[in-house]
CSV table of C-alpha atoms in Angstrom, one decimal:
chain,number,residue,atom,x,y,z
A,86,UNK,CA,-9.6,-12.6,6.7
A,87,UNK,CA,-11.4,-9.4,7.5
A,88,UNK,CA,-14.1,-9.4,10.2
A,89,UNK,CA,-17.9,-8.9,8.8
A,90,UNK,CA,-19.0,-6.6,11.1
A,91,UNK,CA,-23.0,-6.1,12.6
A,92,UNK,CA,-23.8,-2.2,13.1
A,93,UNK,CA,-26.9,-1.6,15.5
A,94,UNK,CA,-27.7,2.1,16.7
A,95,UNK,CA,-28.7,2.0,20.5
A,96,UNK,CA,-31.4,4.3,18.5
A,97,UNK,CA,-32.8,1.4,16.2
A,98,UNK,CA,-35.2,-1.8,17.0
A,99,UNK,CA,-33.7,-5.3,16.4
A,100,UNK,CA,-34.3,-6.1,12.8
A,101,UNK,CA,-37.7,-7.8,11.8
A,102,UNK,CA,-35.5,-10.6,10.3
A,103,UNK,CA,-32.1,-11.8,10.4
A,104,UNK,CA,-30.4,-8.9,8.5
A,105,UNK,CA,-28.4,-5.8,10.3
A,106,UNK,CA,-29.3,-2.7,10.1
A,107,UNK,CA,-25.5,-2.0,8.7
A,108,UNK,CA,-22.1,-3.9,7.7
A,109,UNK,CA,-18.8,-3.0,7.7
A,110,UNK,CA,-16.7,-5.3,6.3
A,111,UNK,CA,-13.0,-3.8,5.0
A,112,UNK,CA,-13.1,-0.6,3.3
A,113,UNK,CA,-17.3,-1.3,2.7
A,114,UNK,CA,-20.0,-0.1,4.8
A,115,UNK,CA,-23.4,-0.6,3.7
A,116,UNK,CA,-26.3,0.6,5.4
A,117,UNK,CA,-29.8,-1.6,5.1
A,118,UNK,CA,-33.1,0.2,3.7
A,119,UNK,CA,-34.1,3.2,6.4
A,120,UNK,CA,-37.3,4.2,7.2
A,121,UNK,CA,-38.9,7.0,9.0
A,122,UNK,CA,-39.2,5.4,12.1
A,123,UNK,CA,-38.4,7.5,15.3
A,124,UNK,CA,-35.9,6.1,17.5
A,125,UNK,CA,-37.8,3.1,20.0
A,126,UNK,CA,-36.8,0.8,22.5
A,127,UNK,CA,-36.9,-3.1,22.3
A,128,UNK,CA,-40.3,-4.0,22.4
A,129,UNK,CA,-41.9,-1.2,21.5
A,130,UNK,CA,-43.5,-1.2,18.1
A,131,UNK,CA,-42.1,1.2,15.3
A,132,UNK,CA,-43.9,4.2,15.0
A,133,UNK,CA,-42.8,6.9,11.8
A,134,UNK,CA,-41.8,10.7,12.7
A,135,UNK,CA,-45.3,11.5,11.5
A,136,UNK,CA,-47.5,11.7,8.1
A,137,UNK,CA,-45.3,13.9,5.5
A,138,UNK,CA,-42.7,13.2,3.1
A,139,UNK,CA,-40.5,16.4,4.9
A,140,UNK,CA,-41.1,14.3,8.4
A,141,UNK,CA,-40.4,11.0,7.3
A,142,UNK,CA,-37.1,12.3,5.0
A,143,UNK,CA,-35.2,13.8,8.0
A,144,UNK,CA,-35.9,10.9,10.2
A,145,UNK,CA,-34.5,8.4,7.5
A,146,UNK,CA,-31.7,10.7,7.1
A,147,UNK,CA,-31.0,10.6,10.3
A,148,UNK,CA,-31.2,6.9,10.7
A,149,UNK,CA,-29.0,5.9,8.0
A,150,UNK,CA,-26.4,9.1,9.5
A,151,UNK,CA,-26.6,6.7,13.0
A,152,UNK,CA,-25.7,3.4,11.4
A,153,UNK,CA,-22.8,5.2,9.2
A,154,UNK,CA,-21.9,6.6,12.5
A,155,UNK,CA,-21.8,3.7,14.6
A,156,UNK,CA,-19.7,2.0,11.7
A,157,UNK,CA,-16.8,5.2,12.7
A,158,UNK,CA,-18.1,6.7,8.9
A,159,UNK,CA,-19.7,10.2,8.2
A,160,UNK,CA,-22.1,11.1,5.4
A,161,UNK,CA,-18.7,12.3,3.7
A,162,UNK,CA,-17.4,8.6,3.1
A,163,UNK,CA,-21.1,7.7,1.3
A,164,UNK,CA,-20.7,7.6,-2.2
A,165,UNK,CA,-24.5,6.3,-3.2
A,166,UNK,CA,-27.6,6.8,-2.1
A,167,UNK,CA,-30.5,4.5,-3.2
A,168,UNK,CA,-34.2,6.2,-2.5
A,169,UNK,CA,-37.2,4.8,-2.7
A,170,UNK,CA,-40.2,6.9,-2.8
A,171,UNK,CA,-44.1,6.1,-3.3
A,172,UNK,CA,-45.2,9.0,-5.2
A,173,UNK,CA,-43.8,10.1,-8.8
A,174,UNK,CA,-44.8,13.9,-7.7
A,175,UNK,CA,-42.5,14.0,-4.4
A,176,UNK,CA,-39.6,14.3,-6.4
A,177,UNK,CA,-39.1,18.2,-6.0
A,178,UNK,CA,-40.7,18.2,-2.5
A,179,UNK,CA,-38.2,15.6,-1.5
A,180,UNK,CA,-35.3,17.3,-3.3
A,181,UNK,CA,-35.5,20.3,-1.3
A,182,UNK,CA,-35.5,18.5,1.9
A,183,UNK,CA,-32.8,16.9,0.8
A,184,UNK,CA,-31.0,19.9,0.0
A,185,UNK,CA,-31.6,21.1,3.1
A,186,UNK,CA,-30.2,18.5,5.1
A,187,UNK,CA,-27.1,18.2,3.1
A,188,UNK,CA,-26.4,21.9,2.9
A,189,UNK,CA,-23.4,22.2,5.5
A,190,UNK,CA,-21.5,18.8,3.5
A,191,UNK,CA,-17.9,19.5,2.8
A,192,UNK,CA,-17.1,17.1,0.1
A,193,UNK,CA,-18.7,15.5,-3.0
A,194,UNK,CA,-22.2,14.6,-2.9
A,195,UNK,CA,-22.5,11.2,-3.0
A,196,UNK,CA,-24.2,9.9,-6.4
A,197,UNK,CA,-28.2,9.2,-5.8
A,198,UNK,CA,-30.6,6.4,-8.1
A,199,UNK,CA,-34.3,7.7,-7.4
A,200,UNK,CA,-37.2,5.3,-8.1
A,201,UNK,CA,-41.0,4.5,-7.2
A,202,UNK,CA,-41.9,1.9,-5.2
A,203,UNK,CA,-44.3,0.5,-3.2
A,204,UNK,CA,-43.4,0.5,0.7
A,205,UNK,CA,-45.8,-1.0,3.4
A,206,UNK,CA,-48.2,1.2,5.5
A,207,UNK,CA,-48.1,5.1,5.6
A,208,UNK,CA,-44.2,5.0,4.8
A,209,UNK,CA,-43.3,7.4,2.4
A,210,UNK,CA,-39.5,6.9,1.5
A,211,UNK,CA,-37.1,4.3,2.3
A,212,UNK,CA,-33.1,5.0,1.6
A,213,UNK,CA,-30.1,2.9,1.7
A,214,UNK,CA,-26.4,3.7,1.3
A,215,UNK,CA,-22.9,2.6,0.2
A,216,UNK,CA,-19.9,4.6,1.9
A,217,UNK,CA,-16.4,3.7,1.4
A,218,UNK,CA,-14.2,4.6,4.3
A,219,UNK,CA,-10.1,4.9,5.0
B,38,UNK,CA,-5.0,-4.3,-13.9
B,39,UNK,CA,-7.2,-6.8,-11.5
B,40,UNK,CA,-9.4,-9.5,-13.7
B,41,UNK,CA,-13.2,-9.2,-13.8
B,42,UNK,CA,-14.0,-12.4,-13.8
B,43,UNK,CA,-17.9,-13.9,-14.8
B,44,UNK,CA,-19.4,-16.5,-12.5
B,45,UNK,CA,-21.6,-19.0,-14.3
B,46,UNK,CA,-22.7,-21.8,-11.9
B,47,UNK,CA,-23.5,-25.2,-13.8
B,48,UNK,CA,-27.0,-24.8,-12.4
B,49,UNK,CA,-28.2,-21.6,-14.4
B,50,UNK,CA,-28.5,-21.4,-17.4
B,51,UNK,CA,-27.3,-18.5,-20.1
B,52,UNK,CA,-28.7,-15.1,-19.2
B,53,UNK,CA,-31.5,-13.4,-21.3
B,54,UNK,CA,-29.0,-10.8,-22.6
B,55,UNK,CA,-25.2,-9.8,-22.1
B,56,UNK,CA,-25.0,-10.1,-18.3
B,57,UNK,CA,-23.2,-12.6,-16.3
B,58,UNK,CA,-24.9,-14.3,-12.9
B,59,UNK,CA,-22.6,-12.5,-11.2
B,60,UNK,CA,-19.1,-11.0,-11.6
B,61,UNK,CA,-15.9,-11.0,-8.9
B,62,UNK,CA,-13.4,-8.0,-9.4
B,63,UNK,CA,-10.5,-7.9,-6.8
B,64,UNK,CA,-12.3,-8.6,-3.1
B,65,UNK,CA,-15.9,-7.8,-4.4
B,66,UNK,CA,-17.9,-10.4,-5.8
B,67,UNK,CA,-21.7,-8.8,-7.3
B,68,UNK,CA,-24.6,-11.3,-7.7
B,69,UNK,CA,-27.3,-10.3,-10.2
B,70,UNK,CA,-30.8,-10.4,-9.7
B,71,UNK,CA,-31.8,-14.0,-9.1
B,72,UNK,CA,-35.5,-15.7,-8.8
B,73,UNK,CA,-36.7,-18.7,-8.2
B,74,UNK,CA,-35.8,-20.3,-11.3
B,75,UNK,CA,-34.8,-24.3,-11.0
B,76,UNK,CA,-31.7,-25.4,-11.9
B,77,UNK,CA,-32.0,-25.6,-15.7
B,78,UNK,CA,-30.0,-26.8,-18.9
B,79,UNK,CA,-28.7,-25.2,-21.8
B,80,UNK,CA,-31.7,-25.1,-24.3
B,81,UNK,CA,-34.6,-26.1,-21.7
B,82,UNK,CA,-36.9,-22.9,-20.7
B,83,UNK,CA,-36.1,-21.9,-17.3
B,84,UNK,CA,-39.7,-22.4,-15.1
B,85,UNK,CA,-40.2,-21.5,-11.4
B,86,UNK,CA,-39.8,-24.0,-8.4
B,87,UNK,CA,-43.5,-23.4,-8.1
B,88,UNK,CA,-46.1,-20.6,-7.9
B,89,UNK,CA,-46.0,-20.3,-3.9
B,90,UNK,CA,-43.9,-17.7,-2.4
B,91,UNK,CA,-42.1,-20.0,-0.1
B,92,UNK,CA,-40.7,-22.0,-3.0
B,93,UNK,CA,-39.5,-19.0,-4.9
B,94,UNK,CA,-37.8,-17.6,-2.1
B,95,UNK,CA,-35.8,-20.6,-1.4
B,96,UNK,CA,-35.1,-21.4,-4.9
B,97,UNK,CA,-33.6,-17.9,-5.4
B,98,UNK,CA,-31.7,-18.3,-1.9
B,99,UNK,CA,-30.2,-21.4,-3.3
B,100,UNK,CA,-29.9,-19.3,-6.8
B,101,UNK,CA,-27.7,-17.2,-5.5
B,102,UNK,CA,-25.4,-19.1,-3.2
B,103,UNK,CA,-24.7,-21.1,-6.6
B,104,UNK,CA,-23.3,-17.6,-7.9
B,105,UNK,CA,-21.3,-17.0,-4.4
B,106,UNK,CA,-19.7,-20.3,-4.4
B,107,UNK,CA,-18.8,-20.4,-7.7
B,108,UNK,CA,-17.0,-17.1,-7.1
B,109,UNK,CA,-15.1,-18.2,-3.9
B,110,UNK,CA,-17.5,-16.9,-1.6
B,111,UNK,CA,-20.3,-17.9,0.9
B,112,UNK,CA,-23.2,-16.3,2.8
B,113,UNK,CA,-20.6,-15.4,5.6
B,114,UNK,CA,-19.1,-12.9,3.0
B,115,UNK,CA,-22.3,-11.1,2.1
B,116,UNK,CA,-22.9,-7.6,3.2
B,117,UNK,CA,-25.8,-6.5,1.4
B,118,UNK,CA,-29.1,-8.0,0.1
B,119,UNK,CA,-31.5,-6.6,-2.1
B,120,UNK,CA,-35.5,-8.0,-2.1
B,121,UNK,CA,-37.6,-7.2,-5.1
B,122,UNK,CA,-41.0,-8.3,-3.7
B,123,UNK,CA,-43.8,-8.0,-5.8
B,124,UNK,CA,-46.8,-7.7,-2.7
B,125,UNK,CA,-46.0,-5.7,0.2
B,126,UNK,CA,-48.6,-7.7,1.9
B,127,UNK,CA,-45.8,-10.9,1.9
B,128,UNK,CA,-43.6,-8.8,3.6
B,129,UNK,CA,-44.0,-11.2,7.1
B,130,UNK,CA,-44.1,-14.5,5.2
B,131,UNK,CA,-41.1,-13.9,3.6
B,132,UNK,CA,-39.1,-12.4,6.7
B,133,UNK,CA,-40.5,-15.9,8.0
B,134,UNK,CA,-38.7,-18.0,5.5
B,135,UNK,CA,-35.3,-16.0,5.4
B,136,UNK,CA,-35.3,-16.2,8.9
B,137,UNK,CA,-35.4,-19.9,8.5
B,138,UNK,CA,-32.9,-20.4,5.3
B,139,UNK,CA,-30.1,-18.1,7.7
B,140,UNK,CA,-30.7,-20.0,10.8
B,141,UNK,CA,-27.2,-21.4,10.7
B,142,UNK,CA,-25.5,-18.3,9.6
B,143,UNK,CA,-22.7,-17.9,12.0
B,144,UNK,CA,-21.4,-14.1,11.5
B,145,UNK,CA,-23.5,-11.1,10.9
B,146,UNK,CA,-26.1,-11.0,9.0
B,147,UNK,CA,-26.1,-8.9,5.8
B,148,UNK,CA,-27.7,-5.9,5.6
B,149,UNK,CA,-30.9,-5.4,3.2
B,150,UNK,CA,-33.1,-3.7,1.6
B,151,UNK,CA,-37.2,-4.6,0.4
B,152,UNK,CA,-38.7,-3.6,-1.8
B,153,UNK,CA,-42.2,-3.5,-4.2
B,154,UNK,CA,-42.2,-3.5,-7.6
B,155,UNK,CA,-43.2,-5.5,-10.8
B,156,UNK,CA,-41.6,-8.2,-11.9
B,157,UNK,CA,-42.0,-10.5,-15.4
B,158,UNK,CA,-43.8,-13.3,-15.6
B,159,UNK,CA,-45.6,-15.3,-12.4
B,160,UNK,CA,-42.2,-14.3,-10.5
B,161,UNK,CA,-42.9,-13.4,-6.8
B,162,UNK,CA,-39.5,-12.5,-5.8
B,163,UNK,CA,-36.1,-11.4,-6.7
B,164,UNK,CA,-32.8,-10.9,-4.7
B,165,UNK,CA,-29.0,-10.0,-5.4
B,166,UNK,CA,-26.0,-9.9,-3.5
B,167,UNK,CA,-22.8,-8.1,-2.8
B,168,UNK,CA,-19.9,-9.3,-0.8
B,169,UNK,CA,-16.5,-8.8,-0.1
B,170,UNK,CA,-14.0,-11.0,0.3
B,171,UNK,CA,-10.9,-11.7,1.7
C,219,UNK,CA,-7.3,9.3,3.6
C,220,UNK,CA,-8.7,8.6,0.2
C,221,UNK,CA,-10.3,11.5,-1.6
C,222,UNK,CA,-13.7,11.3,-2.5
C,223,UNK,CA,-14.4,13.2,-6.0
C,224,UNK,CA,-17.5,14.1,-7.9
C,225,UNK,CA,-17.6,12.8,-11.5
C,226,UNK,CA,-19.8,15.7,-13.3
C,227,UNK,CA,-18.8,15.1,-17.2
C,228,UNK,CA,-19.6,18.3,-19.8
C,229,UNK,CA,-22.1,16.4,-21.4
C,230,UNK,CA,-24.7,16.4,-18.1
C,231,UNK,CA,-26.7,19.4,-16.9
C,232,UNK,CA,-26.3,20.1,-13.1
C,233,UNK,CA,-28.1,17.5,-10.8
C,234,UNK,CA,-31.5,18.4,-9.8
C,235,UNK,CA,-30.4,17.8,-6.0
C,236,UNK,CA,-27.6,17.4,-4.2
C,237,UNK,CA,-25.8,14.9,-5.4
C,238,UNK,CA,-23.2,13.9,-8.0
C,239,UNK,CA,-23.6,12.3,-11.5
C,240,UNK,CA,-21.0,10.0,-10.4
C,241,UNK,CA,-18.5,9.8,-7.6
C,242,UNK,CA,-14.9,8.3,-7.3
C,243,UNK,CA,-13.4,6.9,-3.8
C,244,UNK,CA,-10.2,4.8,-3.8
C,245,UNK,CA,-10.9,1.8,-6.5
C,246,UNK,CA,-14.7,2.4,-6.3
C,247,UNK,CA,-16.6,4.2,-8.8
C,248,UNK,CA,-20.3,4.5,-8.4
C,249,UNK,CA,-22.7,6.6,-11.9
C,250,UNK,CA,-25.7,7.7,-10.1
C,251,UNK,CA,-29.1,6.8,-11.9
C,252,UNK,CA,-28.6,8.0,-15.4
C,253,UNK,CA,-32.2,8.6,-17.6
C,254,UNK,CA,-32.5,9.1,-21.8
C,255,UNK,CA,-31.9,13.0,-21.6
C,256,UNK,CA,-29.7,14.3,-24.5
C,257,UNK,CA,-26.5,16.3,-23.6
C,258,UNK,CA,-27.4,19.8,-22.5
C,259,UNK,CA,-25.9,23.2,-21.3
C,260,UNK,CA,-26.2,25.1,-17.9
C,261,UNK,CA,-29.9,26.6,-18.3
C,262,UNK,CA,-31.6,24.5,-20.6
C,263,UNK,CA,-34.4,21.9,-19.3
C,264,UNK,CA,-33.5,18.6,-20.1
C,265,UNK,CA,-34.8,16.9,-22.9
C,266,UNK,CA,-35.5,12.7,-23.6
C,267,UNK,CA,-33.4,11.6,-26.3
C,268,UNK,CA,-36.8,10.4,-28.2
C,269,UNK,CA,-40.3,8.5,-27.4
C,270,UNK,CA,-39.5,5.8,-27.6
C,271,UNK,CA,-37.0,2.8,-25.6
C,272,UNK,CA,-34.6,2.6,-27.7
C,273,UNK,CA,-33.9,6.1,-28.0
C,274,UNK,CA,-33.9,6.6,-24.2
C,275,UNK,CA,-32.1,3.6,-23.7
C,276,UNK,CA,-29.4,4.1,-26.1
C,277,UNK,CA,-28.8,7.5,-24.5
C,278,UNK,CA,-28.9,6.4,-21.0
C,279,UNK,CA,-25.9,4.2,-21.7
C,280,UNK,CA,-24.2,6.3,-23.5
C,281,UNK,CA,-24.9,8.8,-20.5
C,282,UNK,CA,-23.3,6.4,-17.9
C,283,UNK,CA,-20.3,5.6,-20.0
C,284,UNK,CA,-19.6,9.4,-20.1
C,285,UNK,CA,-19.8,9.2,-16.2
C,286,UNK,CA,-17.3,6.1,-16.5
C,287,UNK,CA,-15.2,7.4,-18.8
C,288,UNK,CA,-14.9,10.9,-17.1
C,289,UNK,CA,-14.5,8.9,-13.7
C,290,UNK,CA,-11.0,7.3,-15.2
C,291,UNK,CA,-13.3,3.7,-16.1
C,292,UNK,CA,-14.8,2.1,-18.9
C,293,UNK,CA,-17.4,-0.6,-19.6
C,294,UNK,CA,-15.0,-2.9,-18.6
C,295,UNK,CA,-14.4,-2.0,-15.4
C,296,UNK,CA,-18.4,-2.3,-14.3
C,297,UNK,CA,-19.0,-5.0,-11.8
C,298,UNK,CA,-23.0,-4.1,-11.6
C,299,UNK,CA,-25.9,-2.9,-13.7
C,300,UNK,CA,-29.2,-1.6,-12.4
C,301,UNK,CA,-32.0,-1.0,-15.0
C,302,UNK,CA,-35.0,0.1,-13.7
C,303,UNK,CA,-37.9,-0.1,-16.8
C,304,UNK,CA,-41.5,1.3,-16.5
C,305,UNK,CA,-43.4,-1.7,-18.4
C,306,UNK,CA,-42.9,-5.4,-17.6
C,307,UNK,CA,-43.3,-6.1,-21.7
C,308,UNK,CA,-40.1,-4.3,-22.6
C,309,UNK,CA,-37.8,-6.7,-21.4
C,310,UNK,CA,-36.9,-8.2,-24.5
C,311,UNK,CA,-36.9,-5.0,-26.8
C,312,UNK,CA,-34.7,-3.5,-23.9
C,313,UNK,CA,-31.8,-6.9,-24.2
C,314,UNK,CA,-32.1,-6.6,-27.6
C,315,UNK,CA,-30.9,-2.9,-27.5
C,316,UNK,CA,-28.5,-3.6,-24.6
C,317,UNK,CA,-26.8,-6.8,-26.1
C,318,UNK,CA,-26.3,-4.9,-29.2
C,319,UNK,CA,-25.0,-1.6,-27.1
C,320,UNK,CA,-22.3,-4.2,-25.6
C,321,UNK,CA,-21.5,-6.4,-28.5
C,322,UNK,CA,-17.9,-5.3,-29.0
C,323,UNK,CA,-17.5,-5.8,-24.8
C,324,UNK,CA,-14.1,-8.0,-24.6
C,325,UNK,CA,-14.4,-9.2,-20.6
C,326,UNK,CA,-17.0,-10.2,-18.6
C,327,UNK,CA,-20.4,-8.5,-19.2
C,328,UNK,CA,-21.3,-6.7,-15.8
C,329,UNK,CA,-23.8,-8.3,-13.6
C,330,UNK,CA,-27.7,-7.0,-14.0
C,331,UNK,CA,-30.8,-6.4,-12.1
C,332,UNK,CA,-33.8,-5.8,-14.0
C,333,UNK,CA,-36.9,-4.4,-12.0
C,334,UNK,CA,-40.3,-2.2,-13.1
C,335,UNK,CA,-41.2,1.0,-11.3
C,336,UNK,CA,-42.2,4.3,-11.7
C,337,UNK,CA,-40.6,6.8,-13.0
C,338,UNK,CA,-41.0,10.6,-13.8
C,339,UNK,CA,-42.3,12.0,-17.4
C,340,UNK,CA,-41.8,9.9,-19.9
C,341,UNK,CA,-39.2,8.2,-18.8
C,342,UNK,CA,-38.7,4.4,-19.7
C,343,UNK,CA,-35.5,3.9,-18.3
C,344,UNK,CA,-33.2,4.3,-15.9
C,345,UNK,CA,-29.8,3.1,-15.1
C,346,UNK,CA,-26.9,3.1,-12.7
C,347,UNK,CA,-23.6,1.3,-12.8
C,348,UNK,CA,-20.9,0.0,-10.1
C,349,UNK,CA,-17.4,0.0,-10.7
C,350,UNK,CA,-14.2,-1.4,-10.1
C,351,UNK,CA,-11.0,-0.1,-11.2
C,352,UNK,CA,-7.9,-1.1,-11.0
């Protein structure tokens, strides 16, 4: 029996519902829908890195990168990303942000599915991830 | 060579189109997208457990723990849930009654993504699963 | 360690970002979102394989299998569809297209989720694909 394991960055909020913020069960580590949010304490409402797409991008990046790194996995073990953004027209804007943030990675990209969505409030992209470790 | 095997629970009945309900290769086990369809019979049309969101919710809860059991698996194995909403507005009532259906869940919760988009129909809600098992 | 490797078949154009068409780790094998552009060369903008949904659905498939097959898999080895349409009132053209893509399938069809967003151009669909092998 392999242990279904919770993964909560000291930089994330609890959950607003009983999901975690990552898994790691086996080999499998997924990490739940990111947001911009900036890092908060317990108790302290959720506030997102600020108003633009290149603002909220980095922070999500960089809460998914803590949950894949409290789970003992690196952006190279992530073999999907899912994104979700708001407006058809970000695509290229997002894209180079993107880049940008993944210009130092050694290995293979991981494979990405890009859709529009609706998210709630001013967020402007949400991203999950699938990394496969060992 | 490891069998893909389909998972039909008696309670659904045949897909729209060439998919199965859900499919178990080796330790993973995939859930497709489930709503809040009742339990139906071959030949009847397949109708909602009612237009409220509540309802939905819980029918497709219990929609798709018909798919893990038949594949040998149970909520405990699930690491990753995906929510098709089609209001961002019913974001709170429905962390309200997921909170409620996983009140007894005794190991980590999954993780999960929501999301907004369309769906067919007077459908409210959709969800799938992946777990692993073993 | 298990190597993590890029699936980029000759048919596909680079991706627009950083990521890869498809990626391979250990028994996993995850096609990143594939959309109805025709096969192109290095240079050339890609091109929808018609107007219309069956057109670009035929060729999205047809661009995930040559992920798949390039990736060591075939149709038989996927565990998970996504399909991602732009209009709610294509879900039965789209299955009939789809169950007639997969008609000579011998296992278990894949499991599916079927949601409506936006997507770029004139794009009607996209798709991206889970696998299994071994």
């Amino acid at each position: 029996m392999t242990d279904k394991i919770a993964i909560t960055p000291a930089t994330h909020t609890a959950p607003p519902a009983k999901f975690s913020h990552g898994v790691r069960k086996g080999n499998i580590l997924q990490v739940a829908g990111q947001v911009g949010f900036r890092p908060a304490s317990a108790g302290e409402e959720p506030v997102p890195a600020g108003p633009t797409l290149r603002e909220q991008t980095l922070q999500t990046l960089a809460n998914v990168r803590s949950v894949l790194e409290e789970g003992g996995a690196t952006w190279e073990d992530v073999v999907m990303v899912r994104v979700y953004l708001t407006d058809p027209g970000s695509f290229e804007e997002f894209n180079r942000v993107y880049d940008e943030y993944f210009a130092d990675l050694k290995g293979a990209p991981a494979a990405r599915t890009t859709v529009y969505v609706g998210l709630p409030g001013d967020l402007l992209v949400e991203m999950d991830a699938l990394a496969v470790l060992g």
